[in-house]
Coordinates of C-alpha atoms and ligand atoms in Angstrom, one line a residue:
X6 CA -12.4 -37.7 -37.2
X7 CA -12.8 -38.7 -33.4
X8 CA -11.5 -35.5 -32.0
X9 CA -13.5 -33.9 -33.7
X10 CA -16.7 -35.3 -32.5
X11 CA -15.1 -35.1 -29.3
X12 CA -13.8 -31.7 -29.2
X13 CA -17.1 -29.7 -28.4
X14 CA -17.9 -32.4 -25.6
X15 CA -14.9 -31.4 -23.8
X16 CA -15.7 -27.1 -24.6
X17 CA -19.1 -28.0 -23.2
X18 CA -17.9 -30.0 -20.2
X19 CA -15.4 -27.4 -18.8
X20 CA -18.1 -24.7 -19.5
X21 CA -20.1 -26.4 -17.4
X22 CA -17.9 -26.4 -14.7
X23 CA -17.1 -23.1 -14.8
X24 CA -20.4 -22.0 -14.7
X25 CA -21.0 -25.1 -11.9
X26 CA -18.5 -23.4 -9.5
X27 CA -19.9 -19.8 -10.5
X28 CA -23.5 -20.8 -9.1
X29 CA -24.3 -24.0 -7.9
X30 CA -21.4 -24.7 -5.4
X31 CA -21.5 -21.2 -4.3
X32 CA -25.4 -22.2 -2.9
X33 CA -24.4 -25.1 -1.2
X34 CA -21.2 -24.2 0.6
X35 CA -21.1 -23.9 4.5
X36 CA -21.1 -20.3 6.0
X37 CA -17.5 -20.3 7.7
X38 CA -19.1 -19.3 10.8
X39 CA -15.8 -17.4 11.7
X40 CA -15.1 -17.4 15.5
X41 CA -12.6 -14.7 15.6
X42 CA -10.8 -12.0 12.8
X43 CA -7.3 -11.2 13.1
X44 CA -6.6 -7.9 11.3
X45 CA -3.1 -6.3 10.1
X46 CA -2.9 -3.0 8.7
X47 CA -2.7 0.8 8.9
X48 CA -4.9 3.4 9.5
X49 CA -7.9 2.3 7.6
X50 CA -8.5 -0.2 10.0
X51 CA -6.7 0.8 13.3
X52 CA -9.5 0.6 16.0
X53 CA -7.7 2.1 18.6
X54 CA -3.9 0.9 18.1
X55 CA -2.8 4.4 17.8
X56 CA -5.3 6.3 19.4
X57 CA -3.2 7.6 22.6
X58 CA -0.4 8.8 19.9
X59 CA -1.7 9.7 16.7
X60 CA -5.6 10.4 16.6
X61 CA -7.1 13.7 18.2
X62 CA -8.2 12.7 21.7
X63 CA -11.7 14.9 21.7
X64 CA -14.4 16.0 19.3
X65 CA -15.7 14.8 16.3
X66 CA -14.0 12.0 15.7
X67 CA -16.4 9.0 16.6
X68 CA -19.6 11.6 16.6
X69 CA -21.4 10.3 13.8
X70 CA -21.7 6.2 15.7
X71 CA -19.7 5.9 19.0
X72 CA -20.3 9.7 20.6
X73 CA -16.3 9.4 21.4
X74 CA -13.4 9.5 19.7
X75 CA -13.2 5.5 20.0
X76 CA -9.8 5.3 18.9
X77 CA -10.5 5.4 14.9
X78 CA -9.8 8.0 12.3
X79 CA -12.8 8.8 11.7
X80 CA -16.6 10.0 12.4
X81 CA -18.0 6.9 13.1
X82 CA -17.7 2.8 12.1
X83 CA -14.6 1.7 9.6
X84 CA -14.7 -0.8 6.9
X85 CA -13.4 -3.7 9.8
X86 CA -16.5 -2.6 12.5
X87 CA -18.9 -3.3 9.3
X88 CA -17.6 -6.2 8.3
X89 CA -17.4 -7.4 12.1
X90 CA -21.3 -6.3 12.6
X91 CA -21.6 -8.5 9.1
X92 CA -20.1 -11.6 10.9
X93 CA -21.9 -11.5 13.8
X94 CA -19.0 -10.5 15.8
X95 CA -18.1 -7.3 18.4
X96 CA -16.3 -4.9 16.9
X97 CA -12.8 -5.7 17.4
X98 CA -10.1 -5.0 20.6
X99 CA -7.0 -3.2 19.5
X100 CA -3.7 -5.2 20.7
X101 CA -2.5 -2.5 22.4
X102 CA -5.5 -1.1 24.2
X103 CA -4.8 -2.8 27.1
X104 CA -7.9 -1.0 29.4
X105 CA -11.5 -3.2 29.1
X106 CA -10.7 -5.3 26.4
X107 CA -12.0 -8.2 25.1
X108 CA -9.8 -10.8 22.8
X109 CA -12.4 -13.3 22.5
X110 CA -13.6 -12.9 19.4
X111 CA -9.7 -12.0 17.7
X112 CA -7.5 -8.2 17.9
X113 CA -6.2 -6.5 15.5
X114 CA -2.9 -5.5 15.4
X115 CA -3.2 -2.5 12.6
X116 CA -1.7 0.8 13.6
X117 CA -2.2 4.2 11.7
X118 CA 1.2 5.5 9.6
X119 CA 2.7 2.1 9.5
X120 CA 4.3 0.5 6.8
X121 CA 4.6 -2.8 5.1
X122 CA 8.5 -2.8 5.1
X123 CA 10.6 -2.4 8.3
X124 CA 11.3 0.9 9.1
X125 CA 15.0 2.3 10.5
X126 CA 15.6 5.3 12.5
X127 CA 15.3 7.9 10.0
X128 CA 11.8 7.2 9.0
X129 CA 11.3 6.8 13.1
X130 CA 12.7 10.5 13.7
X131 CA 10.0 11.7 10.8
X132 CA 7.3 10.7 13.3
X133 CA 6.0 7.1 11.8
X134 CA 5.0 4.7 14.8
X135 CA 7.4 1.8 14.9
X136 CA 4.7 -1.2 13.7
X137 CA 5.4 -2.0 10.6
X138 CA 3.9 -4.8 9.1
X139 CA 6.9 -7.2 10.4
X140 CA 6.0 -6.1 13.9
X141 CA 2.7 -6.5 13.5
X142 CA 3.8 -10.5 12.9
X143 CA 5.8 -10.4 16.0
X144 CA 3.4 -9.6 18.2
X145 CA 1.0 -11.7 17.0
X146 CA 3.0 -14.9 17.2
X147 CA 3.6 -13.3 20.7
X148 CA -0.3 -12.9 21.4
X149 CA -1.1 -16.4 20.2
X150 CA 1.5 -18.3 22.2
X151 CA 0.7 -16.2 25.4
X152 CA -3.0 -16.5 25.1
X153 CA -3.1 -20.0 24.8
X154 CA -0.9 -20.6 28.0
X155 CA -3.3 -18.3 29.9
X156 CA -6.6 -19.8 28.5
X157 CA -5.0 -23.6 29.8
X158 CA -3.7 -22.4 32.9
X159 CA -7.3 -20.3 33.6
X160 CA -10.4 -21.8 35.3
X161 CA -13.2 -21.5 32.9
X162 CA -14.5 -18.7 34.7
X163 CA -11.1 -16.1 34.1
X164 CA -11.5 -17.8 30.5
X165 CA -13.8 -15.1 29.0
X166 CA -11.8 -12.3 27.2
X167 CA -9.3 -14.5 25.9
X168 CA -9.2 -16.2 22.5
X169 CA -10.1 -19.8 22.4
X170 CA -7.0 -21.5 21.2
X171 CA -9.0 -23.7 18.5
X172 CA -10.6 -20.5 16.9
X173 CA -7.0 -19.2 15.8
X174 CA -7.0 -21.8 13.1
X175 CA -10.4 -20.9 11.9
X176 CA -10.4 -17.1 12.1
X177 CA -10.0 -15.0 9.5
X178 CA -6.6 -13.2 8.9
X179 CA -7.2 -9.9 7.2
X180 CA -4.8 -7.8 5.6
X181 CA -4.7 -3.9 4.1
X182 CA -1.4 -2.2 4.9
X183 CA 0.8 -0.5 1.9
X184 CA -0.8 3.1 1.9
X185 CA 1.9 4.2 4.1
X186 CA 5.1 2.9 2.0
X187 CA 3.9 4.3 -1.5
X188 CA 3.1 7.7 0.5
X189 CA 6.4 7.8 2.3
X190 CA 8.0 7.0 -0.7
X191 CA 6.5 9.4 -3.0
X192 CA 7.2 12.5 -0.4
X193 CA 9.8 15.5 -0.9
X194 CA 12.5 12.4 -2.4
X195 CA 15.2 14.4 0.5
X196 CA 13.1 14.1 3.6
X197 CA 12.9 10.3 3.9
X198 CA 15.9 7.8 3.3
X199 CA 12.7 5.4 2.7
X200 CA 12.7 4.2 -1.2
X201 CA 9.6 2.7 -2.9
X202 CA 10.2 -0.6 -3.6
X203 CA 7.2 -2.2 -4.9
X204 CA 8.8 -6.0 -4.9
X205 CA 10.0 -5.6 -1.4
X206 CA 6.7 -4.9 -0.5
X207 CA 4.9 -7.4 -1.6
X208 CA 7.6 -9.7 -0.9
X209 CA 7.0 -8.5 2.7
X210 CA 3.7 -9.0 2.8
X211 CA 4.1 -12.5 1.8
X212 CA 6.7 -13.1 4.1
X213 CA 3.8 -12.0 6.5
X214 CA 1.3 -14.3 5.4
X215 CA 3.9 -17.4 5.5
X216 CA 4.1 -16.4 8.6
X217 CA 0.3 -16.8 9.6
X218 CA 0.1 -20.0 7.9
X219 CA 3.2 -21.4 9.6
X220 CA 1.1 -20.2 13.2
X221 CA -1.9 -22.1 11.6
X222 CA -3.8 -19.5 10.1
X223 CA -5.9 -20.5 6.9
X224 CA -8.2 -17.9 5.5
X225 CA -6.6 -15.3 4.5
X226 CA -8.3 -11.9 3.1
X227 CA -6.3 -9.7 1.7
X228 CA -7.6 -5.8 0.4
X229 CA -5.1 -4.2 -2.2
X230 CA -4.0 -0.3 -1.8
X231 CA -6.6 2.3 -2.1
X232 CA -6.4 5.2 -5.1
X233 CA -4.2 7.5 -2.4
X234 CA -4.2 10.0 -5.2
X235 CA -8.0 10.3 -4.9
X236 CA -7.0 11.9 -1.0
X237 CA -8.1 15.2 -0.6
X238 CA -4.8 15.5 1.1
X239 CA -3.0 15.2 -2.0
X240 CA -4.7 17.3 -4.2
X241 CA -4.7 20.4 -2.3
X242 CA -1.7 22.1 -3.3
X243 CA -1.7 24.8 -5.5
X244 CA 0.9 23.2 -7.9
X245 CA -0.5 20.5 -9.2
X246 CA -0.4 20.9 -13.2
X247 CA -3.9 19.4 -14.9
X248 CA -1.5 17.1 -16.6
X249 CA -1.0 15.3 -13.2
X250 CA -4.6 14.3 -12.7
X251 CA -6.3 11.4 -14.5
X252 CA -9.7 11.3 -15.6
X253 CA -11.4 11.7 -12.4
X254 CA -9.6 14.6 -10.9
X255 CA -6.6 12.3 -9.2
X256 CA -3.5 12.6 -8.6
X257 CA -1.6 9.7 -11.4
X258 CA 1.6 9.2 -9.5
X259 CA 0.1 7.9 -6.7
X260 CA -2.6 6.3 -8.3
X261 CA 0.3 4.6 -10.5
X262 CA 2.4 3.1 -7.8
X263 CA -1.2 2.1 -5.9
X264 CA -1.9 0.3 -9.1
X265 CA 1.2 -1.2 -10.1
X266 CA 2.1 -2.6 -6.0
X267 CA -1.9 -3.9 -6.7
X268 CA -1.2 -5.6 -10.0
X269 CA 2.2 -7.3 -7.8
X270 CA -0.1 -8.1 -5.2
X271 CA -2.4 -10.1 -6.8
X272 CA 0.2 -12.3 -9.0
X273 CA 1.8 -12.9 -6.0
X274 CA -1.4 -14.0 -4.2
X275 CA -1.9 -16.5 -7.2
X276 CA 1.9 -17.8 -6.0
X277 CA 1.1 -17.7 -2.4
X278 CA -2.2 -20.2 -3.4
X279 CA 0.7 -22.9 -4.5
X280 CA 3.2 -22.1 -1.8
X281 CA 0.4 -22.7 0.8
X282 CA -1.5 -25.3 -0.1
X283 CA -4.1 -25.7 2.8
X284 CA -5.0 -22.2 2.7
X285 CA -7.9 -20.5 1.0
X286 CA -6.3 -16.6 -0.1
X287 CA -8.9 -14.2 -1.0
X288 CA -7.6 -10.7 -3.0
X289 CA -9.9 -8.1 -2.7
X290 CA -10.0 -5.2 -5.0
X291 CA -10.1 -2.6 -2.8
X292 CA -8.9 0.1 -5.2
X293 CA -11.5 -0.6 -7.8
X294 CA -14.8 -0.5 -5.1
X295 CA -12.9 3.4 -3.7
X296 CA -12.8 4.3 -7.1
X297 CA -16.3 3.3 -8.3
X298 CA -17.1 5.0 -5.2
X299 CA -15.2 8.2 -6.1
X300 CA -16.4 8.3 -9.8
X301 CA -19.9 8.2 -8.9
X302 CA -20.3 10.4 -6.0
X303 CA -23.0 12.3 -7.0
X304 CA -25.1 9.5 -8.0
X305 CA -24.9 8.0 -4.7
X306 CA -25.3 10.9 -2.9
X307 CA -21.6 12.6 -1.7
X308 CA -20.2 15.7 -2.5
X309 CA -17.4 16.2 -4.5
X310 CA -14.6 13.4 -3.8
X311 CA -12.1 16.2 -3.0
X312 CA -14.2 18.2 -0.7
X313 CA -13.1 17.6 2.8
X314 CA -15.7 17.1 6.1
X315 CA -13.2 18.0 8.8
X316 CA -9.8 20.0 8.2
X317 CA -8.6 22.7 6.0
X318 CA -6.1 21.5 3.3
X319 CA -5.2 24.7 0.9
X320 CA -2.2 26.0 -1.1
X321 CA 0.2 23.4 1.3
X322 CA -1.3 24.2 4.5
X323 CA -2.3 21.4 6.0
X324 CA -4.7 21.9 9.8
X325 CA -6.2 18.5 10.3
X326 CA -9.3 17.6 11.9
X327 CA -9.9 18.6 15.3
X328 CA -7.0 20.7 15.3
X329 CA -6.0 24.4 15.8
X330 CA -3.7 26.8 13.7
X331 CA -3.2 30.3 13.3
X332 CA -2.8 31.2 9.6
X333 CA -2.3 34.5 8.1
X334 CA -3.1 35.8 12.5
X335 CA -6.7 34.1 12.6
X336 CA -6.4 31.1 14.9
X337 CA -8.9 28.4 13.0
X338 CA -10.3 25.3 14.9
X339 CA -11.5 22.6 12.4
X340 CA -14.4 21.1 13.6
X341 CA -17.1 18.4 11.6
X342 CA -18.9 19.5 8.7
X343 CA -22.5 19.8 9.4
X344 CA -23.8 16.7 7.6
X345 CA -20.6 13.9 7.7
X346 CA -22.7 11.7 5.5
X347 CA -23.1 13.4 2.7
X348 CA -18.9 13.4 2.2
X349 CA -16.7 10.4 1.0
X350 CA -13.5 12.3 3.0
X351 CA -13.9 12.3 6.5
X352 CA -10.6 14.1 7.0
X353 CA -8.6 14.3 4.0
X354 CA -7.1 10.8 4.5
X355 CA -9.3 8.8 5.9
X356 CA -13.3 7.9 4.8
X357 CA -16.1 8.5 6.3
X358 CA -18.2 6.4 8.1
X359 CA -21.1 6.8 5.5
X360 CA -17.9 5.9 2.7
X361 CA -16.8 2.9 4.2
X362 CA -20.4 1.6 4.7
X363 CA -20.7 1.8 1.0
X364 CA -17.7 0.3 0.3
X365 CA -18.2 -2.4 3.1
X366 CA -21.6 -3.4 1.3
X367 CA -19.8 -3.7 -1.7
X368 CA -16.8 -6.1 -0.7
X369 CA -18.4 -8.2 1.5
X370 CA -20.3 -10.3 -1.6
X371 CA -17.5 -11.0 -3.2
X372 CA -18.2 -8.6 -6.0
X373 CA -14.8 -7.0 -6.0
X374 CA -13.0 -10.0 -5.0
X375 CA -10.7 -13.1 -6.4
X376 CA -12.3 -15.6 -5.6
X377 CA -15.8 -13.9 -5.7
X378 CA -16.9 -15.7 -2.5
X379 CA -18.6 -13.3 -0.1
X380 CA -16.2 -12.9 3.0
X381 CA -18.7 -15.4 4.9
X382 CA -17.5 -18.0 2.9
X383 CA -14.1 -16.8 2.3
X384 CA -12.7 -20.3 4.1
X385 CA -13.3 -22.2 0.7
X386 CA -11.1 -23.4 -1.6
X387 CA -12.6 -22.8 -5.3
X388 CA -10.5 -25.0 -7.2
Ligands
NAG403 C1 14.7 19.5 0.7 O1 13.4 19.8 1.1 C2 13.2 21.1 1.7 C3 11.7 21.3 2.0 O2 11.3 20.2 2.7 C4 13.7 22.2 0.8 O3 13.6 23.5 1.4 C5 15.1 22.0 0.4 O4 15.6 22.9 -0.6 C6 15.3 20.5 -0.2 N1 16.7 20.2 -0.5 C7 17.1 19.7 -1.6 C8 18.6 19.4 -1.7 O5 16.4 19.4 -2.5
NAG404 C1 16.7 3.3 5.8 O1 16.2 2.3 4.9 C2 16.4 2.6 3.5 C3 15.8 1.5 2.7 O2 14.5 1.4 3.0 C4 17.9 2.8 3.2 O3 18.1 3.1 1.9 C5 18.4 3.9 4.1 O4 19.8 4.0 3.9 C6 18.2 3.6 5.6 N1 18.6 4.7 6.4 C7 19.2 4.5 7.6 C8 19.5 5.8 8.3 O5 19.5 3.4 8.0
NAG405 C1 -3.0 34.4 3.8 O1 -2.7 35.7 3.3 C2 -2.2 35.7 2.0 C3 -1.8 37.1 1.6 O2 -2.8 38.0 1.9 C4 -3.2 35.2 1.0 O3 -2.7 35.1 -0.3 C5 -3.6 33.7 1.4 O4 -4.6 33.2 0.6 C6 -4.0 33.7 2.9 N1 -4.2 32.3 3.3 C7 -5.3 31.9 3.8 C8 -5.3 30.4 4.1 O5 -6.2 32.6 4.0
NAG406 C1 -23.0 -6.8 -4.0 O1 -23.5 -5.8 -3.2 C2 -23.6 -4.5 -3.9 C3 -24.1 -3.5 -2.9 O2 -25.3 -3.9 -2.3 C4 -24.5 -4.7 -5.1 O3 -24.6 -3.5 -5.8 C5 -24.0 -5.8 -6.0 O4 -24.8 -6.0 -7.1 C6 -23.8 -7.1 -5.2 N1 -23.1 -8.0 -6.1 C7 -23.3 -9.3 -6.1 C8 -22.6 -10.2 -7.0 O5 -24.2 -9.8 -5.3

């Protein structure tokens, strides 16, 4: 008879918890207040790693915000400037752009066409820049340790541009790399010796984020793989069978492997919360916000998902923005679209500025995240 008076006590109790950490606690935690954001990844959130290499050097990239190429694929701001400008910190120095940089407030070590896993010579020869995600640890274990020599031996006044080395412990350590392996892997199968292995990437990627913690890193933020099947760049070929698309128009393969290294991801982020006890992992669901975005494009004011502002993509032809071709003895320069806004697909791979705003304003709160602490608290522990 006594549990069962005390049985709905208990329900009550945890319910009340529950809903306790859902709103109350959320009110009265601390903004992080994040000195610095150190950011790992591919092209989605390369701000000028790659920019002598791999990203056209003149018009219109960087039109729509910067009036210059600035380094990004893209017409204007990325999802990392937005979430920056949300943090009240300067859009952030690439690693490797060594001219007028400033690594006060964190770099970020993301490169476009990189991978998670290490690459080898073959995949080298194919024309993907050496950085994979493994690198990327390298030389910021490199970055740290050198930085913090500097900043002791400087006087205060050659102390400006460099990191302080107390912030490194409470910056933010983003993450969004992966697009690159399920794409190389899901090419022509004889043109790449490079096999999709979902567990090895995530395995990777933890291996990365051991890593971080071991340097003293302890937020970590962490956005899954887009819906690469959604890309423009993948749907233009003329031989795509209906039966190949899901519901809204996309590409399933891809969409399946983005999904299933996601679904990975995230138990192994649930894992990574044991292994490192003092950190505070965050798992954004970066798929679901893209394709929320894509499904409702109209509503929101884009044109068609698949319609591309700058580039021509048809019947396997592929003349990407800012570049010339001659096709059938026309030479064709592909220049912006006239109204970059109104697209989600800046250039067949890569969003828009006006996209990645939208998607920014719709991660940042925590909405599409586990735990669903907006990035500005991101540092706390909900358990
Ligand atoms: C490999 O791919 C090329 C096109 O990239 C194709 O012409 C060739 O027939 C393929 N070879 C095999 C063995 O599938
Ligand atoms: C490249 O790596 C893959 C595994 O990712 C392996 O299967 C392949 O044999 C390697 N190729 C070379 C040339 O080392
Ligand atoms: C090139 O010419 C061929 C044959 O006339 C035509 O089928 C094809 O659509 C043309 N391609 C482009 C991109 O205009
Ligand atoms: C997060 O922001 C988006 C975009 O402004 C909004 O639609 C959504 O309702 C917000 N969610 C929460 C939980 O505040």
């Amino acid at each position: 008879m006594e549990n069962v008076k005390v049985f709905p006590v208990v329900v009550f109790s945890v319910l009340l918890c529950v809903l306790g950490v859902q709103s109350v606690d959320l009110k009265e935690l601390p903004s992080c207040n994040f000195r610095a954001v150190y950011n790992f990844g591919d092209s989605n959130s390369d701000t000028g790693g790659g920019s002598a290499a791999f990203w056209p050097q003149g018009p219109p990239s960087g039109n729509t915000f910067f009036g210059r190429p600035a380094g990004r694929g893209c017409d204007g701001r990325l999802m990392i400037d937005f979430i920056a400008e949300h943090l009240g910190l300067p859009y952030l120095s690439a690693y490797l752009d060594s001219i007028g940089t400033s690594f006060r407030h964190g770099a970020n070590f993301a490169m476009g066409g990189v991978t998670i896993r290490p690459q080898n010579e073959s995949m080298s020869l194919n024309g993907v820049p050496p950085f994979s995600l493994d690198i990327q640890m390298v030389q910021f274990n490199q970055f740290k340790a050198r930085t913090s020599y500097l900043y002791n031996q400087a006087k205060n006044s050659h102390r400006s541009n460099l990191p302080r080395p107390q912030d490194f412990s409470k910056a933010l350590y983003m993450l969004d790399i992966g697009h690159n392996d399920i794409s190389a892997g899901l090419r022509k199968k004889n043109d790449t010796d490079f096999h999709l292995s979902v567990p090895d990437m995530v395995e990777q990627l933890a291996k990365a984020v051991q890593n971080l913690y071991d340097q003293g890193a302890r937020t970590f933020w962490i956005h899954n793989t887009g819906p690469m099947g959604c890309l423009p760049v993948y749907l233009r070929y003329h031989d795509i069978k209906p039966d190949e698309l899901d519901k809204q128009g996309c590409r399933k393969a891809q969409n399946d492997y983005a999904t299933e290294f996601n679904r990975k991801l995230k138990d192994r982020v649930i894992k990574l919360r044991k292994e490192l006890p003092q950190a505070a992992l965050t798992y954004v669901d970066m798929y679901a916000a893209k394709y929320k975005l894509i499904g409702n494009a109209k509503q929101q004011g884009f044109v068609d998902a698949t319609e591309v502002c700058c580039g021509f993509h048809q019947d396997d032809i592929h003349v990407y923005c800012g570049q010339k071709a001659k096709i059938n003895g026309t030479v064709i320069y592909t220049g912006s679209c006239e109204d970059p806004s109104k697209y989600i697909s800046w250039d067949g791979v890569h969003y828009s500025e006006a996209a990645n705003h939208w998607v920014a304003n719709h991660i940042i709160n925590g909405s599409f995240s586990d735990p669903p602490l907006p990035i500005t608290h991101a540092c706390h522990k909900l358990t």
